[in-house]
Amino acid sequence: AKTLGKARYSVFDKHMHDKAVSAMEIEHNLRRALEQDEFELHFQPILSARTGEVSGAEALIRWNKPGYGTVSPSDFIPIAEETGLILPIGEWALRAACRHVRGWLDAGREPLTVSVNCSARQLQRQDLPGIAAALLEEAELDASLIKVELTESAVMGDVDHAISVLNRLHAMNIKISVDDFGTGYSSLAYLKRFPINTLKIDRSFINGILENDDDRAIISSIIAMAHSLNLSIVAEGVENEEQLALLRDLGCDEIQGYFYSKPLPADRFMAFVDARARS
Ligand code: C2E
Ligand code: CA
Ligand code: CA
Ligand code: CA
């Protein structure tokens, strides 16, 4: 039994070792990716539920890893968060988003709001409003065209700190959205203390809204309460026309999901905007 235990431990150790090595490898590769400019933003259209017009997009990061292909954010964002690399990567994403919006304006297009994901680690710092201000100035961009997406757990960490950072972003006129709403522990009454513009209902609720009465009831009451608090509602992960029709009936403001479009490279996103405008 003793030897068996020992053997087991060494297997366990080897597994831990492999895991640690690959996390270190990814960290190393992420640093290189920043230096070599291997990241790219894709844009998923967000449309008005009422008019079907494109009101903006969510910027979603992609990593074009040489010799590998595209790495999805769920495979590297968690490691970037653990290692702190999410700070420079998050700044890269915000700068890239500002530059894209500036480029579209320069090309004579209607202004679109771009939502940028911001991790808990970025919010925990004091310098987020300062960084955002510098990037907006660099791109000569109106702050109201940028929306920051934060998850419930990010704002619920150190609440007083989060409120003070969010108040500074709000004072700059940057919009604030709570991402994956409904999956955390916050209540709407509590969120009233934060200067929030938008709630994004998590895809897991949208998934079940046609079949599941509870999901529908939850969404319906989230929308009603959000509106009474003057918050707008975005539904994410809308995949079919039936979900869209129901969300429209429930008074949802904006729609994002594969039904309209997957996240697209910038040029294809612009083609999508043009095609919608013509239709
Ligand atoms: P998220 O912020 O909740 O983004 C929405 C995710 O749902 C995206 O996955 C999007 O492609 C996917 N999605 C959108 N519509 C549908 C749909 O109709 N059906 C289904 N099944 N999926 C849909 P993606 O691009 O793989 O991003 C995954 C996560 O990675 C994001 O979740 C976000 O948490 C994180 N992420 C992406 N970019 C950034 C970034 O720049 N910074 C940070 N901190 N996190 C990021
Ligand atoms: Ca998001
Ligand atoms: Ca989300
Ligand atoms: Ca999500």
PDB file of N, CA and C in Angstrom, residues 131-222:
ATOM      1  N   ILE A 131      -5.739  55.539 -17.405  1.00  0.00           N
ATOM      2  CA  ILE A 131      -5.357  54.847 -18.633  1.00  0.00           C
ATOM      3  C   ILE A 131      -6.405  55.091 -19.711  1.00  0.00           C
ATOM      4  N   ALA A 132      -7.683  54.950 -19.320  1.00  0.00           N
ATOM      5  CA  ALA A 132      -8.774  55.153 -20.285  1.00  0.00           C
ATOM      6  C   ALA A 132      -8.741  56.571 -20.831  1.00  0.00           C
ATOM      7  N   ALA A 133      -8.518  57.540 -19.958  1.00  0.00           N
ATOM      8  CA  ALA A 133      -8.482  58.946 -20.397  1.00  0.00           C
ATOM      9  C   ALA A 133      -7.358  59.149 -21.416  1.00  0.00           C
ATOM     10  N   ALA A 134      -6.186  58.567 -21.141  1.00  0.00           N
ATOM     11  CA  ALA A 134      -5.046  58.729 -22.054  1.00  0.00           C
ATOM     12  C   ALA A 134      -5.338  58.098 -23.416  1.00  0.00           C
ATOM     13  N   LEU A 135      -5.968  56.910 -23.403  1.00  0.00           N
ATOM     14  CA  LEU A 135      -6.237  56.223 -24.671  1.00  0.00           C
ATOM     15  C   LEU A 135      -7.301  56.948 -25.491  1.00  0.00           C
ATOM     16  N   LEU A 136      -8.302  57.508 -24.783  1.00  0.00           N
ATOM     17  CA  LEU A 136      -9.328  58.273 -25.486  1.00  0.00           C
ATOM     18  C   LEU A 136      -8.723  59.516 -26.127  1.00  0.00           C
ATOM     19  N   GLU A 137      -7.817  60.146 -25.386  1.00  0.00           N
ATOM     20  CA  GLU A 137      -7.191  61.360 -25.904  1.00  0.00           C
ATOM     21  C   GLU A 137      -6.312  61.034 -27.108  1.00  0.00           C
ATOM     22  N   GLU A 138      -5.548  59.939 -26.974  1.00  0.00           N
ATOM     23  CA  GLU A 138      -4.689  59.457 -28.060  1.00  0.00           C
ATOM     24  C   GLU A 138      -5.499  59.283 -29.352  1.00  0.00           C
ATOM     25  N   ALA A 139      -6.716  58.742 -29.220  1.00  0.00           N
ATOM     26  CA  ALA A 139      -7.554  58.486 -30.401  1.00  0.00           C
ATOM     27  C   ALA A 139      -8.489  59.656 -30.697  1.00  0.00           C
ATOM     28  N   GLU A 140      -8.396  60.715 -29.903  1.00  0.00           N
ATOM     29  CA  GLU A 140      -9.292  61.872 -30.034  1.00  0.00           C
ATOM     30  C   GLU A 140     -10.746  61.422 -30.136  1.00  0.00           C
ATOM     31  N   LEU A 141     -11.140  60.659 -29.130  1.00  0.00           N
ATOM     32  CA  LEU A 141     -12.442  59.998 -29.172  1.00  0.00           C
ATOM     33  C   LEU A 141     -13.346  60.494 -28.051  1.00  0.00           C
ATOM     34  N   ASP A 142     -14.605  60.653 -28.378  1.00  0.00           N
ATOM     35  CA  ASP A 142     -15.622  60.968 -27.387  1.00  0.00           C
ATOM     36  C   ASP A 142     -15.834  59.747 -26.470  1.00  0.00           C
ATOM     37  N   ALA A 143     -15.700  59.959 -25.162  1.00  0.00           N
ATOM     38  CA  ALA A 143     -15.745  58.839 -24.203  1.00  0.00           C
ATOM     39  C   ALA A 143     -17.063  58.065 -24.260  1.00  0.00           C
ATOM     40  N   SER A 144     -18.129  58.737 -24.656  1.00  0.00           N
ATOM     41  CA  SER A 144     -19.436  58.072 -24.643  1.00  0.00           C
ATOM     42  C   SER A 144     -19.539  56.956 -25.680  1.00  0.00           C
ATOM     43  N   LEU A 145     -18.546  56.857 -26.583  1.00  0.00           N
ATOM     44  CA  LEU A 145     -18.568  55.780 -27.573  1.00  0.00           C
ATOM     45  C   LEU A 145     -17.938  54.500 -27.032  1.00  0.00           C
ATOM     46  N   ILE A 146     -17.381  54.582 -25.845  1.00  0.00           N
ATOM     47  CA  ILE A 146     -16.777  53.386 -25.232  1.00  0.00           C
ATOM     48  C   ILE A 146     -17.600  52.959 -24.024  1.00  0.00           C
ATOM     49  N   LYS A 147     -17.885  51.656 -23.991  1.00  0.00           N
ATOM     50  CA  LYS A 147     -18.608  51.082 -22.861  1.00  0.00           C
ATOM     51  C   LYS A 147     -17.712  50.020 -22.251  1.00  0.00           C
ATOM     52  N   VAL A 148     -17.608  50.037 -20.943  1.00  0.00           N
ATOM     53  CA  VAL A 148     -16.779  49.057 -20.255  1.00  0.00           C
ATOM     54  C   VAL A 148     -17.681  47.954 -19.715  1.00  0.00           C
ATOM     55  N   GLU A 149     -17.330  46.684 -20.009  1.00  0.00           N
ATOM     56  CA  GLU A 149     -18.110  45.553 -19.491  1.00  0.00           C
ATOM     57  C   GLU A 149     -17.381  44.913 -18.325  1.00  0.00           C
ATOM     58  N   LEU A 150     -18.065  44.862 -17.196  1.00  0.00           N
ATOM     59  CA  LEU A 150     -17.500  44.253 -15.988  1.00  0.00           C
ATOM     60  C   LEU A 150     -18.453  43.185 -15.497  1.00  0.00           C
ATOM     61  N   THR A 151     -17.913  42.085 -14.970  1.00  0.00           N
ATOM     62  CA  THR A 151     -18.814  41.072 -14.427  1.00  0.00           C
ATOM     63  C   THR A 151     -19.255  41.471 -13.017  1.00  0.00           C
ATOM     64  N   GLU A 152     -20.361  40.847 -12.587  1.00  0.00           N
ATOM     65  CA  GLU A 152     -20.844  41.100 -11.225  1.00  0.00           C
ATOM     66  C   GLU A 152     -19.759  40.844 -10.196  1.00  0.00           C
ATOM     67  N   SER A 153     -19.022  39.718 -10.356  1.00  0.00           N
ATOM     68  CA  SER A 153     -18.029  39.391  -9.329  1.00  0.00           C
ATOM     69  C   SER A 153     -16.908  40.432  -9.304  1.00  0.00           C
ATOM     70  N   ALA A 154     -16.599  41.036 -10.450  1.00  0.00           N
ATOM     71  CA  ALA A 154     -15.559  42.071 -10.466  1.00  0.00           C
ATOM     72  C   ALA A 154     -15.974  43.284  -9.641  1.00  0.00           C
ATOM     73  N   VAL A 155     -17.239  43.694  -9.753  1.00  0.00           N
ATOM     74  CA  VAL A 155     -17.663  44.879  -8.997  1.00  0.00           C
ATOM     75  C   VAL A 155     -17.960  44.542  -7.538  1.00  0.00           C
ATOM     76  N   MET A 156     -18.243  43.259  -7.263  1.00  0.00           N
ATOM     77  CA  MET A 156     -18.593  42.882  -5.894  1.00  0.00           C
ATOM     78  C   MET A 156     -17.370  42.568  -5.034  1.00  0.00           C
ATOM     79  N   GLY A 157     -16.176  42.583  -5.621  1.00  0.00           N
ATOM     80  CA  GLY A 157     -14.967  42.297  -4.848  1.00  0.00           C
ATOM     81  C   GLY A 157     -14.771  43.300  -3.727  1.00  0.00           C
ATOM     82  N   ASP A 158     -14.022  44.344  -3.999  1.00  0.00           N
ATOM     83  CA  ASP A 158     -13.869  45.440  -3.044  1.00  0.00           C
ATOM     84  C   ASP A 158     -14.851  46.528  -3.480  1.00  0.00           C
ATOM     85  N   VAL A 159     -16.025  46.509  -2.834  1.00  0.00           N
ATOM     86  CA  VAL A 159     -17.133  47.328  -3.318  1.00  0.00           C
ATOM     87  C   VAL A 159     -16.826  48.823  -3.285  1.00  0.00           C
ATOM     88  N   ASP A 160     -16.249  49.300  -2.183  1.00  0.00           N
ATOM     89  CA  ASP A 160     -15.995  50.738  -2.085  1.00  0.00           C
ATOM     90  C   ASP A 160     -15.000  51.201  -3.146  1.00  0.00           C
ATOM     91  N   HIS A 161     -13.971  50.376  -3.348  1.00  0.00           N
ATOM     92  CA  HIS A 161     -12.991  50.704  -4.380  1.00  0.00           C
ATOM     93  C   HIS A 161     -13.659  50.706  -5.759  1.00  0.00           C
ATOM     94  N   ALA A 162     -14.455  49.665  -6.041  1.00  0.00           N
ATOM     95  CA  ALA A 162     -15.120  49.575  -7.339  1.00  0.00           C
ATOM     96  C   ALA A 162     -16.004  50.797  -7.565  1.00  0.00           C
ATOM     97  N   ILE A 163     -16.750  51.188  -6.542  1.00  0.00           N
ATOM     98  CA  ILE A 163     -17.631  52.351  -6.701  1.00  0.00           C
ATOM     99  C   ILE A 163     -16.818  53.597  -7.023  1.00  0.00           C
ATOM    100  N   SER A 164     -15.666  53.762  -6.360  1.00  0.00           N
ATOM    101  CA  SER A 164     -14.901  54.983  -6.606  1.00  0.00           C
ATOM    102  C   SER A 164     -14.305  54.986  -8.023  1.00  0.00           C
ATOM    103  N   VAL A 165     -13.804  53.825  -8.487  1.00  0.00           N
ATOM    104  CA  VAL A 165     -13.275  53.766  -9.861  1.00  0.00           C
ATOM    105  C   VAL A 165     -14.401  53.970 -10.878  1.00  0.00           C
ATOM    106  N   LEU A 166     -15.543  53.303 -10.645  1.00  0.00           N
ATOM    107  CA  LEU A 166     -16.655  53.430 -11.596  1.00  0.00           C
ATOM    108  C   LEU A 166     -17.192  54.861 -11.619  1.00  0.00           C
ATOM    109  N   ASN A 167     -17.219  55.506 -10.448  1.00  0.00           N
ATOM    110  CA  ASN A 167     -17.659  56.905 -10.429  1.00  0.00           C
ATOM    111  C   ASN A 167     -16.752  57.788 -11.277  1.00  0.00           C
ATOM    112  N   ARG A 168     -15.455  57.484 -11.235  1.00  0.00           N
ATOM    113  CA  ARG A 168     -14.528  58.286 -12.052  1.00  0.00           C
ATOM    114  C   ARG A 168     -14.736  58.014 -13.544  1.00  0.00           C
ATOM    115  N   LEU A 169     -14.962  56.763 -13.913  1.00  0.00           N
ATOM    116  CA  LEU A 169     -15.238  56.453 -15.333  1.00  0.00           C
ATOM    117  C   LEU A 169     -16.534  57.138 -15.773  1.00  0.00           C
ATOM    118  N   HIS A 170     -17.536  57.060 -14.892  1.00  0.00           N
ATOM    119  CA  HIS A 170     -18.839  57.658 -15.187  1.00  0.00           C
ATOM    120  C   HIS A 170     -18.707  59.175 -15.373  1.00  0.00           C
ATOM    121  N   ALA A 171     -17.902  59.799 -14.507  1.00  0.00           N
ATOM    122  CA  ALA A 171     -17.708  61.252 -14.595  1.00  0.00           C
ATOM    123  C   ALA A 171     -17.036  61.630 -15.921  1.00  0.00           C
ATOM    124  N   MET A 172     -16.230  60.710 -16.458  1.00  0.00           N
ATOM    125  CA  MET A 172     -15.589  60.957 -17.759  1.00  0.00           C
ATOM    126  C   MET A 172     -16.555  60.763 -18.910  1.00  0.00           C
ATOM    127  N   ASN A 173     -17.738  60.165 -18.589  1.00  0.00           N
ATOM    128  CA  ASN A 173     -18.757  59.890 -19.613  1.00  0.00           C
ATOM    129  C   ASN A 173     -18.574  58.546 -20.322  1.00  0.00           C
ATOM    130  N   ILE A 174     -17.718  57.685 -19.759  1.00  0.00           N
ATOM    131  CA  ILE A 174     -17.608  56.311 -20.263  1.00  0.00           C
ATOM    132  C   ILE A 174     -18.816  55.534 -19.762  1.00  0.00           C
ATOM    133  N   LYS A 175     -19.412  54.717 -20.638  1.00  0.00           N
ATOM    134  CA  LYS A 175     -20.574  53.915 -20.245  1.00  0.00           C
ATOM    135  C   LYS A 175     -20.124  52.651 -19.515  1.00  0.00           C
ATOM    136  N   ILE A 176     -20.980  52.173 -18.635  1.00  0.00           N
ATOM    137  CA  ILE A 176     -20.628  50.989 -17.838  1.00  0.00           C
ATOM    138  C   ILE A 176     -21.731  49.937 -17.931  1.00  0.00           C
ATOM    139  N   SER A 177     -21.304  48.722 -18.196  1.00  0.00           N
ATOM    140  CA  SER A 177     -22.241  47.616 -18.385  1.00  0.00           C
ATOM    141  C   SER A 177     -21.866  46.466 -17.446  1.00  0.00           C
ATOM    142  N   VAL A 178     -22.880  45.823 -16.861  1.00  0.00           N
ATOM    143  CA  VAL A 178     -22.612  44.639 -16.032  1.00  0.00           C
ATOM    144  C   VAL A 178     -22.836  43.397 -16.886  1.00  0.00           C
ATOM    145  N   ASP A 179     -21.745  42.652 -17.078  1.00  0.00           N
ATOM    146  CA  ASP A 179     -21.723  41.498 -17.975  1.00  0.00           C
ATOM    147  C   ASP A 179     -22.223  40.246 -17.255  1.00  0.00           C
ATOM    148  N   ASP A 180     -22.722  39.290 -18.021  1.00  0.00           N
ATOM    149  CA  ASP A 180     -23.143  37.984 -17.481  1.00  0.00           C
ATOM    150  C   ASP A 180     -24.107  38.149 -16.315  1.00  0.00           C
ATOM    151  N   PHE A 181     -24.990  39.147 -16.418  1.00  0.00           N
ATOM    152  CA  PHE A 181     -25.864  39.449 -15.289  1.00  0.00           C
ATOM    153  C   PHE A 181     -26.789  38.271 -14.982  1.00  0.00           C
ATOM    154  N   GLY A 182     -26.922  37.996 -13.704  1.00  0.00           N
ATOM    155  CA  GLY A 182     -27.783  36.907 -13.258  1.00  0.00           C
ATOM    156  C   GLY A 182     -27.007  35.693 -12.793  1.00  0.00           C
ATOM    157  N   THR A 183     -25.710  35.638 -13.137  1.00  0.00           N
ATOM    158  CA  THR A 183     -24.921  34.468 -12.749  1.00  0.00           C
ATOM    159  C   THR A 183     -24.223  34.683 -11.406  1.00  0.00           C
ATOM    160  N   GLY A 184     -24.191  35.915 -10.929  1.00  0.00           N
ATOM    161  CA  GLY A 184     -23.499  36.208  -9.663  1.00  0.00           C
ATOM    162  C   GLY A 184     -24.485  36.332  -8.517  1.00  0.00           C
ATOM    163  N   TYR A 185     -24.087  37.045  -7.495  1.00  0.00           N
ATOM    164  CA  TYR A 185     -24.912  37.120  -6.294  1.00  0.00           C
ATOM    165  C   TYR A 185     -25.483  38.502  -6.038  1.00  0.00           C
ATOM    166  N   SER A 186     -25.259  39.429  -6.948  1.00  0.00           N
ATOM    167  CA  SER A 186     -25.668  40.791  -6.650  1.00  0.00           C
ATOM    168  C   SER A 186     -27.166  40.955  -6.834  1.00  0.00           C
ATOM    169  N   SER A 187     -27.730  41.895  -6.121  1.00  0.00           N
ATOM    170  CA  SER A 187     -29.139  42.220  -6.342  1.00  0.00           C
ATOM    171  C   SER A 187     -29.207  43.559  -7.049  1.00  0.00           C
ATOM    172  N   LEU A 188     -30.321  43.773  -7.728  1.00  0.00           N
ATOM    173  CA  LEU A 188     -30.480  45.041  -8.438  1.00  0.00           C
ATOM    174  C   LEU A 188     -30.482  46.219  -7.474  1.00  0.00           C
ATOM    175  N   ALA A 189     -31.092  46.009  -6.304  1.00  0.00           N
ATOM    176  CA  ALA A 189     -31.156  47.099  -5.313  1.00  0.00           C
ATOM    177  C   ALA A 189     -29.732  47.530  -4.940  1.00  0.00           C
ATOM    178  N   TYR A 190     -28.848  46.530  -4.843  1.00  0.00           N
ATOM    179  CA  TYR A 190     -27.469  46.788  -4.492  1.00  0.00           C
ATOM    180  C   TYR A 190     -26.763  47.540  -5.609  1.00  0.00           C
ATOM    181  N   LEU A 191     -27.041  47.095  -6.839  1.00  0.00           N
ATOM    182  CA  LEU A 191     -26.386  47.708  -7.994  1.00  0.00           C
ATOM    183  C   LEU A 191     -26.758  49.177  -8.157  1.00  0.00           C
ATOM    184  N   LYS A 192     -27.840  49.572  -7.527  1.00  0.00           N
ATOM    185  CA  LYS A 192     -28.257  50.967  -7.590  1.00  0.00           C
ATOM    186  C   LYS A 192     -27.166  51.899  -7.078  1.00  0.00           C
ATOM    187  N   ARG A 193     -26.306  51.351  -6.218  1.00  0.00           N
ATOM    188  CA  ARG A 193     -25.209  52.173  -5.669  1.00  0.00           C
ATOM    189  C   ARG A 193     -24.120  52.434  -6.704  1.00  0.00           C
ATOM    190  N   PHE A 194     -24.132  51.665  -7.805  1.00  0.00           N
ATOM    191  CA  PHE A 194     -23.086  51.818  -8.821  1.00  0.00           C
ATOM    192  C   PHE A 194     -23.603  52.653  -9.999  1.00  0.00           C
ATOM    193  N   PRO A 195     -22.721  53.451 -10.613  1.00  0.00           N
ATOM    194  CA  PRO A 195     -23.161  54.274 -11.749  1.00  0.00           C
ATOM    195  C   PRO A 195     -23.212  53.458 -13.036  1.00  0.00           C
ATOM    196  N   ILE A 196     -24.179  52.555 -13.118  1.00  0.00           N
ATOM    197  CA  ILE A 196     -24.252  51.609 -14.229  1.00  0.00           C
ATOM    198  C   ILE A 196     -25.274  52.052 -15.272  1.00  0.00           C
ATOM    199  N   ASN A 197     -24.972  51.821 -16.540  1.00  0.00           N
ATOM    200  CA  ASN A 197     -25.891  52.167 -17.624  1.00  0.00           C
ATOM    201  C   ASN A 197     -26.677  50.968 -18.124  1.00  0.00           C
ATOM    202  N   THR A 198     -26.029  49.809 -18.139  1.00  0.00           N
ATOM    203  CA  THR A 198     -26.585  48.661 -18.860  1.00  0.00           C
ATOM    204  C   THR A 198     -26.386  47.357 -18.103  1.00  0.00           C
ATOM    205  N   LEU A 199     -27.370  46.473 -18.197  1.00  0.00           N
ATOM    206  CA  LEU A 199     -27.201  45.097 -17.731  1.00  0.00           C
ATOM    207  C   LEU A 199     -27.224  44.190 -18.943  1.00  0.00           C
ATOM    208  N   LYS A 200     -26.280  43.264 -18.968  1.00  0.00           N
ATOM    209  CA  LYS A 200     -26.251  42.267 -20.034  1.00  0.00           C
ATOM    210  C   LYS A 200     -26.701  40.939 -19.467  1.00  0.00           C
ATOM    211  N   ILE A 201     -27.859  40.476 -19.873  1.00  0.00           N
ATOM    212  CA  ILE A 201     -28.384  39.217 -19.330  1.00  0.00           C
ATOM    213  C   ILE A 201     -27.579  38.055 -19.885  1.00  0.00           C
ATOM    214  N   ASP A 202     -27.123  37.189 -18.988  1.00  0.00           N
ATOM    215  CA  ASP A 202     -26.250  36.097 -19.389  1.00  0.00           C
ATOM    216  C   ASP A 202     -26.941  35.136 -20.354  1.00  0.00           C
ATOM    217  N   ARG A 203     -26.123  34.630 -21.248  1.00  0.00           N
ATOM    218  CA  ARG A 203     -26.579  33.679 -22.267  1.00  0.00           C
ATOM    219  C   ARG A 203     -27.311  32.478 -21.678  1.00  0.00           C
ATOM    220  N   SER A 204     -26.935  32.038 -20.484  1.00  0.00           N
ATOM    221  CA  SER A 204     -27.568  30.846 -19.904  1.00  0.00           C
ATOM    222  C   SER A 204     -29.064  31.050 -19.681  1.00  0.00           C
ATOM    223  N   PHE A 205     -29.502  32.291 -19.422  1.00  0.00           N
ATOM    224  CA  PHE A 205     -30.947  32.543 -19.272  1.00  0.00           C
ATOM    225  C   PHE A 205     -31.637  32.565 -20.633  1.00  0.00           C
ATOM    226  N   ILE A 206     -30.934  33.149 -21.626  1.00  0.00           N
ATOM    227  CA  ILE A 206     -31.517  33.265 -22.966  1.00  0.00           C
ATOM    228  C   ILE A 206     -31.726  31.873 -23.564  1.00  0.00           C
ATOM    229  N   ASN A 207     -30.742  30.998 -23.307  1.00  0.00           N
ATOM    230  CA  ASN A 207     -30.824  29.602 -23.760  1.00  0.00           C
ATOM    231  C   ASN A 207     -32.175  28.965 -23.517  1.00  0.00           C
ATOM    232  N   GLY A 208     -32.697  29.186 -22.296  1.00  0.00           N
ATOM    233  CA  GLY A 208     -33.880  28.436 -21.878  1.00  0.00           C
ATOM    234  C   GLY A 208     -35.183  29.188 -22.009  1.00  0.00           C
ATOM    235  N   ILE A 209     -35.157  30.404 -22.568  1.00  0.00           N
ATOM    236  CA  ILE A 209     -36.367  31.227 -22.408  1.00  0.00           C
ATOM    237  C   ILE A 209     -37.587  30.699 -23.158  1.00  0.00           C
ATOM    238  N   LEU A 210     -37.370  29.903 -24.199  1.00  0.00           N
ATOM    239  CA  LEU A 210     -38.540  29.397 -24.922  1.00  0.00           C
ATOM    240  C   LEU A 210     -39.181  28.218 -24.194  1.00  0.00           C
ATOM    241  N   GLU A 211     -38.350  27.406 -23.565  1.00  0.00           N
ATOM    242  CA  GLU A 211     -38.864  26.190 -22.920  1.00  0.00           C
ATOM    243  C   GLU A 211     -39.124  26.372 -21.432  1.00  0.00           C
ATOM    244  N   ASN A 212     -38.339  27.229 -20.801  1.00  0.00           N
ATOM    245  CA  ASN A 212     -38.345  27.256 -19.340  1.00  0.00           C
ATOM    246  C   ASN A 212     -39.079  28.484 -18.797  1.00  0.00           C
ATOM    247  N   ASP A 213     -40.231  28.223 -18.136  1.00  0.00           N
ATOM    248  CA  ASP A 213     -41.045  29.312 -17.590  1.00  0.00           C
ATOM    249  C   ASP A 213     -40.273  30.133 -16.562  1.00  0.00           C
ATOM    250  N   ASP A 214     -39.442  29.453 -15.769  1.00  0.00           N
ATOM    251  CA  ASP A 214     -38.686  30.167 -14.739  1.00  0.00           C
ATOM    252  C   ASP A 214     -37.714  31.160 -15.363  1.00  0.00           C
ATOM    253  N   ASP A 215     -36.969  30.707 -16.390  1.00  0.00           N
ATOM    254  CA  ASP A 215     -36.021  31.606 -17.053  1.00  0.00           C
ATOM    255  C   ASP A 215     -36.745  32.824 -17.629  1.00  0.00           C
ATOM    256  N   ARG A 216     -37.921  32.559 -18.213  1.00  0.00           N
ATOM    257  CA  ARG A 216     -38.682  33.656 -18.812  1.00  0.00           C
ATOM    258  C   ARG A 216     -39.139  34.637 -17.723  1.00  0.00           C
ATOM    259  N   ALA A 217     -39.602  34.083 -16.609  1.00  0.00           N
ATOM    260  CA  ALA A 217     -40.050  34.932 -15.502  1.00  0.00           C
ATOM    261  C   ALA A 217     -38.891  35.755 -14.944  1.00  0.00           C
ATOM    262  N   ILE A 218     -37.730  35.133 -14.830  1.00  0.00           N
ATOM    263  CA  ILE A 218     -36.557  35.843 -14.303  1.00  0.00           C
ATOM    264  C   ILE A 218     -36.182  36.997 -15.238  1.00  0.00           C
ATOM    265  N   ILE A 219     -36.129  36.702 -16.539  1.00  0.00           N
ATOM    266  CA  ILE A 219     -35.758  37.752 -17.498  1.00  0.00           C
ATOM    267  C   ILE A 219     -36.771  38.875 -17.485  1.00  0.00           C
ATOM    268  N   SER A 220     -38.038  38.495 -17.450  1.00  0.00           N
ATOM    269  CA  SER A 220     -39.090  39.502 -17.460  1.00  0.00           C
ATOM    270  C   SER A 220     -38.964  40.429 -16.252  1.00  0.00           C
ATOM    271  N   SER A 221     -38.679  39.871 -15.080  1.00  0.00           N
ATOM    272  CA  SER A 221     -38.575  40.756 -13.908  1.00  0.00           C
ATOM    273  C   SER A 221     -37.262  41.524 -13.889  1.00  0.00           C
ATOM    274  N   ILE A 222     -36.186  40.939 -14.423  1.00  0.00           N
ATOM    275  CA  ILE A 222     -34.927  41.708 -14.532  1.00  0.00           C
ATOM    276  C   ILE A 222     -35.157  42.936 -15.419  1.00  0.00           C
TER     277      ILE A 222
END
